[in-house]
mmCIF file of C-alpha atoms and ligand atoms in Angstrom:
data_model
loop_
_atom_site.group_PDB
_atom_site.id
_atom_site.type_symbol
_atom_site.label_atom_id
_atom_site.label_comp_id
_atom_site.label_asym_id
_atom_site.label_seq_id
_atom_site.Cartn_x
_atom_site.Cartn_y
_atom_site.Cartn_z
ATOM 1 C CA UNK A 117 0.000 0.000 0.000
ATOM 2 C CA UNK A 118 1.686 3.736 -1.049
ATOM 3 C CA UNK A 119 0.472 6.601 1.700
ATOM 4 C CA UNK A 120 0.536 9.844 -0.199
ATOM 5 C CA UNK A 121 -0.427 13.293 1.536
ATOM 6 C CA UNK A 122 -2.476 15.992 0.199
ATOM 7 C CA UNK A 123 -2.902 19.382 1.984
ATOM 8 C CA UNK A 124 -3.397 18.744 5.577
ATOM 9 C CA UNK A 125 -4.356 15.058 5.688
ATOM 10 C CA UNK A 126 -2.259 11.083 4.759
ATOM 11 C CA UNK A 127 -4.319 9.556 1.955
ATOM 12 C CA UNK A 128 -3.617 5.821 0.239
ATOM 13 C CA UNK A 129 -2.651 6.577 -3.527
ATOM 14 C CA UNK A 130 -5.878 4.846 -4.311
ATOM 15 C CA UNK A 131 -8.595 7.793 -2.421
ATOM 16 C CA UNK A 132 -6.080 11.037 -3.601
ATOM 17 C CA UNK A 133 -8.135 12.965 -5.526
ATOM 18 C CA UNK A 134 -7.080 16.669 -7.073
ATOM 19 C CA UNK A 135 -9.141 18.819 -9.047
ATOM 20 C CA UNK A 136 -8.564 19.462 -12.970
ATOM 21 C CA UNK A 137 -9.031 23.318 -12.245
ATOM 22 C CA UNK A 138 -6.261 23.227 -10.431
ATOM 23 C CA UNK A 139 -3.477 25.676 -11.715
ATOM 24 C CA UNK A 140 -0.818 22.488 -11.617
ATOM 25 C CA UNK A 141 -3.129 20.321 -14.340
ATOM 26 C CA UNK A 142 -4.004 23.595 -16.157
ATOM 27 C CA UNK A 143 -1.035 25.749 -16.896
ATOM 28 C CA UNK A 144 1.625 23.411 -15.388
ATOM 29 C CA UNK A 145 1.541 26.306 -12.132
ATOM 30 C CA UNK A 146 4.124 24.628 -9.804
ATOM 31 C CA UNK A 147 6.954 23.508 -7.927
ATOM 32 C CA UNK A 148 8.746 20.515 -6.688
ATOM 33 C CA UNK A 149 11.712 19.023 -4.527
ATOM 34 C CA UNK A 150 12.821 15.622 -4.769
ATOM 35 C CA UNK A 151 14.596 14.466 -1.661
ATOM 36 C CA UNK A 152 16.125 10.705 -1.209
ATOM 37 C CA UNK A 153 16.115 8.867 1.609
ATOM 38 C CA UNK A 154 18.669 6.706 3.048
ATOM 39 C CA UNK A 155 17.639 4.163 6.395
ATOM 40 C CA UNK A 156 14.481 6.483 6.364
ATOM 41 C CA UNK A 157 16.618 9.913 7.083
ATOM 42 C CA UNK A 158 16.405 12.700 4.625
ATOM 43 C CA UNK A 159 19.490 13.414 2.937
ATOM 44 C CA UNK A 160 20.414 17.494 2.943
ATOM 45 C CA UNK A 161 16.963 18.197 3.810
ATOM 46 C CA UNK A 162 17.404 21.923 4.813
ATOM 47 C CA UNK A 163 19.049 22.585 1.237
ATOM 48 C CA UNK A 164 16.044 20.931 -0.440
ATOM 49 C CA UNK A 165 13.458 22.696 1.606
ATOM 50 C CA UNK A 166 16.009 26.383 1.095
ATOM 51 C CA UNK A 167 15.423 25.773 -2.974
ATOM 52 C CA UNK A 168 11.237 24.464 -2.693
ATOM 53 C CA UNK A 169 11.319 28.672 -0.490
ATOM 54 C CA UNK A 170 13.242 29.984 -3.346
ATOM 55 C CA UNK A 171 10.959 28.301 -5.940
ATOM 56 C CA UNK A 172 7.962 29.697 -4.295
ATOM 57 C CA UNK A 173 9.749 32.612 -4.026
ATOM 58 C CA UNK A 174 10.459 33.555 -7.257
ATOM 59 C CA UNK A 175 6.934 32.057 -8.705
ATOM 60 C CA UNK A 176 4.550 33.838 -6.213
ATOM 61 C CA UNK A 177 3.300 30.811 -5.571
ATOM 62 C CA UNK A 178 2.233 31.268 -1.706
ATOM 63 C CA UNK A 179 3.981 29.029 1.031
ATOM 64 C CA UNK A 180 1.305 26.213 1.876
ATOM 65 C CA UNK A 181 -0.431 26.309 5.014
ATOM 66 C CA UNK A 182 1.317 23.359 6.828
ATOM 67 C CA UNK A 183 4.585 24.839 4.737
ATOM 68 C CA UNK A 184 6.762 24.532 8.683
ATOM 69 C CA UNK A 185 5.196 20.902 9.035
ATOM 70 C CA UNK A 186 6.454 19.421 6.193
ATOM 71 C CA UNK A 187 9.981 17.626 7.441
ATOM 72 C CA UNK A 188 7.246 16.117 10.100
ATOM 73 C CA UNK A 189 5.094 15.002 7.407
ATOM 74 C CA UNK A 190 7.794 13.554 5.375
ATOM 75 C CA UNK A 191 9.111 12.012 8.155
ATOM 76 C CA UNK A 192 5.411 10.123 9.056
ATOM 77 C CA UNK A 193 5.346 9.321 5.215
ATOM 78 C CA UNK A 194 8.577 7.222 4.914
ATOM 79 C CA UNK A 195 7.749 4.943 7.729
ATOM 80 C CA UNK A 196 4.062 4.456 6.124
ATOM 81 C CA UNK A 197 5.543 4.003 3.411
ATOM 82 C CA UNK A 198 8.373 1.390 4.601
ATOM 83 C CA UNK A 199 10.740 1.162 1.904
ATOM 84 C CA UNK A 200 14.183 2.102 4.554
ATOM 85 C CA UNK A 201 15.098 3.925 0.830
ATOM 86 C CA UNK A 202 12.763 6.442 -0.822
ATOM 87 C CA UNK A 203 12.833 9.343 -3.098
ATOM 88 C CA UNK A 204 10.141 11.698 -1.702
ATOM 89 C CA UNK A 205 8.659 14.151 -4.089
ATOM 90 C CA UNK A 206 7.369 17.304 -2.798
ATOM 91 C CA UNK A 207 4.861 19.141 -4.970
ATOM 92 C CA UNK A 208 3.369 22.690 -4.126
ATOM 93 C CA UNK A 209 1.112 24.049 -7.336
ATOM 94 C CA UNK A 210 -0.389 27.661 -7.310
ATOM 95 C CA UNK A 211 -3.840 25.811 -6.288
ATOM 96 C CA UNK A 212 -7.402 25.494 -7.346
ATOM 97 C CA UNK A 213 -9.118 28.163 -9.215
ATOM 98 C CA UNK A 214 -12.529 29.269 -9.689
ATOM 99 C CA UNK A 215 -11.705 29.704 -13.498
ATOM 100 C CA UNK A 216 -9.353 28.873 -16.151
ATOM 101 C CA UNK A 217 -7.311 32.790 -16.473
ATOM 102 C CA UNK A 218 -3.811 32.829 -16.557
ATOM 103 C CA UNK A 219 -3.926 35.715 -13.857
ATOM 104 C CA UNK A 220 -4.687 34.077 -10.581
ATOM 105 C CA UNK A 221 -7.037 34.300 -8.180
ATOM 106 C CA UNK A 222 -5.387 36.408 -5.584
ATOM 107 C CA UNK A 223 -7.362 34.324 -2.961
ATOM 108 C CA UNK A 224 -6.269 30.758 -4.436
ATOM 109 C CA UNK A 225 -4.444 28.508 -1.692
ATOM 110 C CA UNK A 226 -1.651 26.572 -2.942
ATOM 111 C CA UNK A 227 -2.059 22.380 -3.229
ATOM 112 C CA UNK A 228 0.517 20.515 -1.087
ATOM 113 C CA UNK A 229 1.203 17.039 -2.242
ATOM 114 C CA UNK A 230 3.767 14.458 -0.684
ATOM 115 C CA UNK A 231 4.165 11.408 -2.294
ATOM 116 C CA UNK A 232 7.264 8.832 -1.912
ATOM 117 C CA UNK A 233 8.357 5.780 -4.038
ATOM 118 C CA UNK A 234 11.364 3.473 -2.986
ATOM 119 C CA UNK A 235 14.871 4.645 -4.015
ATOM 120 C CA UNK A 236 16.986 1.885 -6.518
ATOM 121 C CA UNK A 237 20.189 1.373 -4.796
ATOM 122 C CA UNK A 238 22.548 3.811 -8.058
ATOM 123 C CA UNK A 239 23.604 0.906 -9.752
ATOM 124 C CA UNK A 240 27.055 1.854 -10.141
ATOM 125 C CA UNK A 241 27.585 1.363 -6.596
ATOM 126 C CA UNK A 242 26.253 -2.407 -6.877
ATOM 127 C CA UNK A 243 28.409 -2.998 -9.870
ATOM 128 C CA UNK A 244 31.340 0.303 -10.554
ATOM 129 C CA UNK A 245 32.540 -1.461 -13.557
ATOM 130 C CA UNK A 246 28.861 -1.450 -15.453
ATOM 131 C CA UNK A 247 29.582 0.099 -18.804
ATOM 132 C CA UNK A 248 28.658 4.190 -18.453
ATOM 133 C CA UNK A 249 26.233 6.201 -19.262
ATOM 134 C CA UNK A 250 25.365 6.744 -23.243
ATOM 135 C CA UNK A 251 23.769 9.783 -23.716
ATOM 136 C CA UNK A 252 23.297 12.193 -26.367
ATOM 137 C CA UNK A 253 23.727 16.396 -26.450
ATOM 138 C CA UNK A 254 20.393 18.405 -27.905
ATOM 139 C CA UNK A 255 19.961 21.746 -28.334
ATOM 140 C CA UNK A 256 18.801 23.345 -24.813
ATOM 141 C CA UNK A 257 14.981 24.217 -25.733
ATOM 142 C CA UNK A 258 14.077 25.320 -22.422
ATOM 143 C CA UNK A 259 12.640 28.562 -21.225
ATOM 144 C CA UNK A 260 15.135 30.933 -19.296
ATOM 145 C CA UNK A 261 14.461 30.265 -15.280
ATOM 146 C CA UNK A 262 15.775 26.696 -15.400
ATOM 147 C CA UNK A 263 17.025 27.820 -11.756
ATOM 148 C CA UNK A 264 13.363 27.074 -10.592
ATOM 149 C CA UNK A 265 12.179 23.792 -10.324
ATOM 150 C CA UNK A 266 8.780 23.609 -11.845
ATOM 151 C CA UNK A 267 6.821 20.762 -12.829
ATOM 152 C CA UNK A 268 6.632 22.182 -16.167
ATOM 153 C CA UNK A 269 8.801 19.528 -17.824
ATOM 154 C CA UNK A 270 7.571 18.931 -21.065
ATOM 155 C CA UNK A 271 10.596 20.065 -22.741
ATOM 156 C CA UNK A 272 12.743 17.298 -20.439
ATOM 157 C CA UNK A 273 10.404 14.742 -21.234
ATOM 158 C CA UNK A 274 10.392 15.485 -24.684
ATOM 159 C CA UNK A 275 14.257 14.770 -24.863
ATOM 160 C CA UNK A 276 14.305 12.301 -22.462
ATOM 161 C CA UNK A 277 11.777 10.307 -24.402
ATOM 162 C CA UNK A 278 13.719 10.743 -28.281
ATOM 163 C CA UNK A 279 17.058 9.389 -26.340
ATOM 164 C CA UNK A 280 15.230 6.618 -24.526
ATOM 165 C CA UNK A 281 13.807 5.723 -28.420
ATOM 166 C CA UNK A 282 17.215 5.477 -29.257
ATOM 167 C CA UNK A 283 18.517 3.460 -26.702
ATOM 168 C CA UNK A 284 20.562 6.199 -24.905
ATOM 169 C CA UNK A 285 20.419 6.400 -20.867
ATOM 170 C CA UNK A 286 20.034 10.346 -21.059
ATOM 171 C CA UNK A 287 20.493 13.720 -22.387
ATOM 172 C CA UNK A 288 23.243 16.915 -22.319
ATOM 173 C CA UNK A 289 21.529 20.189 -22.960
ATOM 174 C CA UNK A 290 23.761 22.406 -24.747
ATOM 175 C CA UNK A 291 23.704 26.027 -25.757
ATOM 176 C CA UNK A 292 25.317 27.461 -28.316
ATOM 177 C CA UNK A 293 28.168 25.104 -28.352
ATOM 178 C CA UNK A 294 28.236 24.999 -24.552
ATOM 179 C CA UNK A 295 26.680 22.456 -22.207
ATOM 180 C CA UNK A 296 24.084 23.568 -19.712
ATOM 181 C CA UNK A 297 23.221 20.717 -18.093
ATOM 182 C CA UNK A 298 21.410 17.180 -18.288
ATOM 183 C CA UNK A 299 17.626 17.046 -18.497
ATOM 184 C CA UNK A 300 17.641 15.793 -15.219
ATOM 185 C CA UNK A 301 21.026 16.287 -13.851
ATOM 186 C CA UNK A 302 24.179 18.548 -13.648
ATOM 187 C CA UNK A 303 27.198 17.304 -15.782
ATOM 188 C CA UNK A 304 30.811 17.834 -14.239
ATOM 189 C CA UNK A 305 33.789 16.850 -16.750
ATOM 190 C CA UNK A 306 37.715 16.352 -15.644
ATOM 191 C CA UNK A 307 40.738 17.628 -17.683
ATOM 192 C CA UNK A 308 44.282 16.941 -16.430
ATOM 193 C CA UNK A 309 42.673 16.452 -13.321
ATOM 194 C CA UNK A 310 40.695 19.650 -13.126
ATOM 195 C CA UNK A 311 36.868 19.115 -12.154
ATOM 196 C CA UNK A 312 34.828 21.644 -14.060
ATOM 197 C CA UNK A 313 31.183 21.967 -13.557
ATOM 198 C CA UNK A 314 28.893 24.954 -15.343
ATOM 199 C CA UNK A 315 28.398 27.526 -13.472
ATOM 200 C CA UNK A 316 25.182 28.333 -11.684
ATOM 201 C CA UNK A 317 22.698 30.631 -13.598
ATOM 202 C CA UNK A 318 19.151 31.221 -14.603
ATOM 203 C CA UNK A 319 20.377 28.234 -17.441
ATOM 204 C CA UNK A 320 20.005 25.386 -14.909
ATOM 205 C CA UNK A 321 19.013 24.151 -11.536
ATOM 206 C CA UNK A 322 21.596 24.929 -9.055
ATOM 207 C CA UNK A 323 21.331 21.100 -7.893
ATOM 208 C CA UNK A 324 21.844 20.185 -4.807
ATOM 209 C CA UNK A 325 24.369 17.036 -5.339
ATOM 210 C CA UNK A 326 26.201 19.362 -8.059
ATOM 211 C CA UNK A 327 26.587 21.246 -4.404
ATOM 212 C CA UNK A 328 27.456 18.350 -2.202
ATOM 213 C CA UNK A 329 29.672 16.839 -4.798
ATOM 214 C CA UNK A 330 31.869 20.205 -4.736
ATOM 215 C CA UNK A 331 32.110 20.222 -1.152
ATOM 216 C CA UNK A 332 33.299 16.381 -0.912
ATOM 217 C CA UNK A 333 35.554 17.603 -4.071
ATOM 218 C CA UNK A 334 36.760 20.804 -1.465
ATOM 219 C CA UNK A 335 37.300 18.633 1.026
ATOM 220 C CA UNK A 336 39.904 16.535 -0.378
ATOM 221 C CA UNK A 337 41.523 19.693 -1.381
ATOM 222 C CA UNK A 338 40.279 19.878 -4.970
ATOM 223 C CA UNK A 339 38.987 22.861 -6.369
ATOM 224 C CA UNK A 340 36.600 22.634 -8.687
ATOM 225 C CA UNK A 341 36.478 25.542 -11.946
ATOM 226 C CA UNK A 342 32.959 26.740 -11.815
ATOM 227 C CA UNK A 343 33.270 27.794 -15.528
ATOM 228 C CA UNK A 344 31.857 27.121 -19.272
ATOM 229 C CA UNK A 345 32.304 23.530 -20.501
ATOM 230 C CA UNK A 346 32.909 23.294 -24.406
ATOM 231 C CA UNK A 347 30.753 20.549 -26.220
ATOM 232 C CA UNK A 348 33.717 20.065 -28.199
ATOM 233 C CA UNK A 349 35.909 20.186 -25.387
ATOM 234 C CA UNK A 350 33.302 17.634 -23.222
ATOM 235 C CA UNK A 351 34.146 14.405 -25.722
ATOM 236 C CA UNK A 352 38.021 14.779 -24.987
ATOM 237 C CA UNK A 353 37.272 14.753 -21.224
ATOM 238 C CA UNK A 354 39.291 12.454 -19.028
ATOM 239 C CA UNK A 355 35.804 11.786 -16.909
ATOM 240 C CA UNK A 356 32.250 13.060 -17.271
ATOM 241 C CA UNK A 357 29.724 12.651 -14.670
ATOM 242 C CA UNK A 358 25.981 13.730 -14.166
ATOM 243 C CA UNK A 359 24.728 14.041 -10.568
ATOM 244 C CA UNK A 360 21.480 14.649 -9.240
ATOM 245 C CA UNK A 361 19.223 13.636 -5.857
ATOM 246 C CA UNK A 362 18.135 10.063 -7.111
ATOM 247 C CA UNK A 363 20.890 9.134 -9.488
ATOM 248 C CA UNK A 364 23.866 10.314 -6.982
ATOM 249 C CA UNK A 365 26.988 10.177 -9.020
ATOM 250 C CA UNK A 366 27.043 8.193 -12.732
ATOM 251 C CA UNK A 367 29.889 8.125 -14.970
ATOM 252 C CA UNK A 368 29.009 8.892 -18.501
ATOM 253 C CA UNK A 369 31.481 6.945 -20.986
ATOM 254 C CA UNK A 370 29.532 7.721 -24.827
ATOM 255 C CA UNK A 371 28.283 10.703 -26.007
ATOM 256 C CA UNK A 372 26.526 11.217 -29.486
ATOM 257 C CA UNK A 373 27.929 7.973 -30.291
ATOM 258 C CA UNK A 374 31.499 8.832 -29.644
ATOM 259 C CA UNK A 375 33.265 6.537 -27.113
ATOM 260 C CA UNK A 376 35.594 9.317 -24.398
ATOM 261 C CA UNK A 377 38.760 7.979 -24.320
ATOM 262 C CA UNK A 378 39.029 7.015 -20.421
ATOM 263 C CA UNK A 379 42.174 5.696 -19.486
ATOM 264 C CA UNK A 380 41.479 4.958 -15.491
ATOM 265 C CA UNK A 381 40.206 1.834 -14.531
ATOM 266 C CA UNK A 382 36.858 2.480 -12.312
ATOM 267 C CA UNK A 383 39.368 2.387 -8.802
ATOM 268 C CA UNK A 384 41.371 5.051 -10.180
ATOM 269 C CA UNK A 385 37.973 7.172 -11.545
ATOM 270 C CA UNK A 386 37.425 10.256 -9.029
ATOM 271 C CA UNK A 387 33.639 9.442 -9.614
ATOM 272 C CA UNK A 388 34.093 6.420 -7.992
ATOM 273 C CA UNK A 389 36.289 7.797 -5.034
ATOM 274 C CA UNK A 390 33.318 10.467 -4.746
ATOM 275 C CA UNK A 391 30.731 7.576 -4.579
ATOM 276 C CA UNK A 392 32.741 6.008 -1.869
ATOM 277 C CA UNK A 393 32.201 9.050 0.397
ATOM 278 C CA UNK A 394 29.747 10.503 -0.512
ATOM 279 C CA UNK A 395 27.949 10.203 3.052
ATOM 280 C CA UNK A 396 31.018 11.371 4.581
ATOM 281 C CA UNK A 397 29.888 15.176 5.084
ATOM 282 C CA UNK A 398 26.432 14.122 6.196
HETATM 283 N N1 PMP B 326 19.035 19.692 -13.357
HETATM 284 C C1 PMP B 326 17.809 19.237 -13.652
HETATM 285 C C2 PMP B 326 17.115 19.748 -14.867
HETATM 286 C C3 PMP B 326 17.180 18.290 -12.821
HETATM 287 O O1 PMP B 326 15.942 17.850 -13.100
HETATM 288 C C4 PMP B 326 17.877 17.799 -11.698
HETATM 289 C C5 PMP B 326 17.262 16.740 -10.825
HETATM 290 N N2 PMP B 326 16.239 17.218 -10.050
HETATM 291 C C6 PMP B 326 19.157 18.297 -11.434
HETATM 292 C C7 PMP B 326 19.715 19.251 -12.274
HETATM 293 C C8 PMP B 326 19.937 17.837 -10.225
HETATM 294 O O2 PMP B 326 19.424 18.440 -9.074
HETATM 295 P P1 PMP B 326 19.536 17.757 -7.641
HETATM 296 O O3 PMP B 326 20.965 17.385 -7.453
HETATM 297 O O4 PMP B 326 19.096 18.810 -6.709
HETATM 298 O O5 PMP B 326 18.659 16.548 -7.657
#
């Protein structure tokens, strides 16, 4: 059975029930966190609550009522829930209106919706010598606030779906010649043993293991260049990651078709040394 909650109260997946006027199934009017869970405890919690306050923030969309409940609720979820690993998706649209308008309601109260699902153990962890990541680069067709997470994904599905088609495990947004980010990741690339990750800007989400992974990086005393990454430059890499909340850290080893040129064995791979401690700060 899968415990979801809605608003103020725990429903089973089966009685959740959300209206079609609201702004979320209408326009797409919302926000979202995804936070995993490891042995039932929230990993970097605060930062994913900080960026679902930013999101709001910089939307309008109004804090929801229970808004200082929810690492209570989340925490009542994932033991109803019972998987000890979860990813738990936290979804705040603008709300229910009385009519379809693009202008809101000024009175409209936001919809809260928690839902969790159990978190796959990254499979590079069960098996680091799995072949990498294949994915392919497209054209970044997204709008220009990528640093909010909305639910508005269509764009990100859209490429998701043409790699999957192909057989590819994911996609590289690039602009211009220079790579903004995955659809649902960031992407970090080594040169002569220089970590270089795109720089935060209204061109992606300022992600929150792209954060952790630089402070892990900092903490073994390397620096990591915060700076534009070449799509040319990207194939000749010595390493490429992608990082997000659910995947962790995955090496990417072909991209649009062309095999990188990786020389380390998996033991030698700083992804792999990152993946080893990677609850070490926690
Ligand atoms: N960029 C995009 C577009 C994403 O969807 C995600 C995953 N939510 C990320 C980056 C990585 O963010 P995080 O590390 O906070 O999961």
């Amino acid at each position: 059975m899968t415990w979801t909650y809605l608003n103020k109260e725990f429903l089973r997946r089966e009685e959740v029930k959300i209206s079609p006027f609201d702004r979320g199934f209408l326009f797409g009017d919302g926000v979202y966190e995804v936070i995993p869970v490891y042995e039932e405890k929230p990993f970097l919690l605060e930062d994913h609550l900080g960026r679902l306050g930013r999101s709001l923030n910089s939307t309008g969309i109004k804090n929801p009522q229970k808004w200082n409940d929810i690492p209570g609720i989340i925490h009542e979820l994932v033991k109803k829930n019972t998987f000890s690993n979860q990813s738990v998706y936290v979804q705040v649209t603008r709300g229910e209106d009385s009519i379809r308008n693009h202008i809101p309601d000024p009175k409209v109260q936001p919809t809260l919706f928690i839902t969790s699902s159990e978190l796959k153990v990254n499979p590079y962890r069960l098996d680091p010598e799995r072949k990498g990541l294949e994915v392919k680069t497209l054209e970044d067709p997204r709008w220009n606030r990528c640093d909010i997470k909305a639910v508005t994904l269509l764009s990100n599905i859209m490429a998701m779906n043409e790699a999957n088609l192909e057989g590819k495990d994911g996609v590289i947004f690039c602009t211009n010649g220079e790579v903004t980010e995955g659809a649902a990741s960031n992407v970090f690339a080594v040169f002569d043993n220089q970590v270089i990750t795109t720089p935060e800007s209204n061109q992606i989400l300022s992600g929150i293991t792209r954060k952790h992974v630089i402070s892990l990086l900092n903490n073994k005393g390397i620096e990591v260049q915060e700076r534009v990454l070449k799509l040319e430059d990207i194939y000749k890499a010595e390493e490429v990651w992608v990082t997000s909340s659910t995947q962790e850290i995955q090496p990417v080893t072909k991209i649009d078709g062309r095999e990188l040129d990786i020389k380390k064995s998996y033991k030698d791979s700083l992804w792999h040394e990152l993946l080893t401690s990677y609850f070490s700060l926690a």
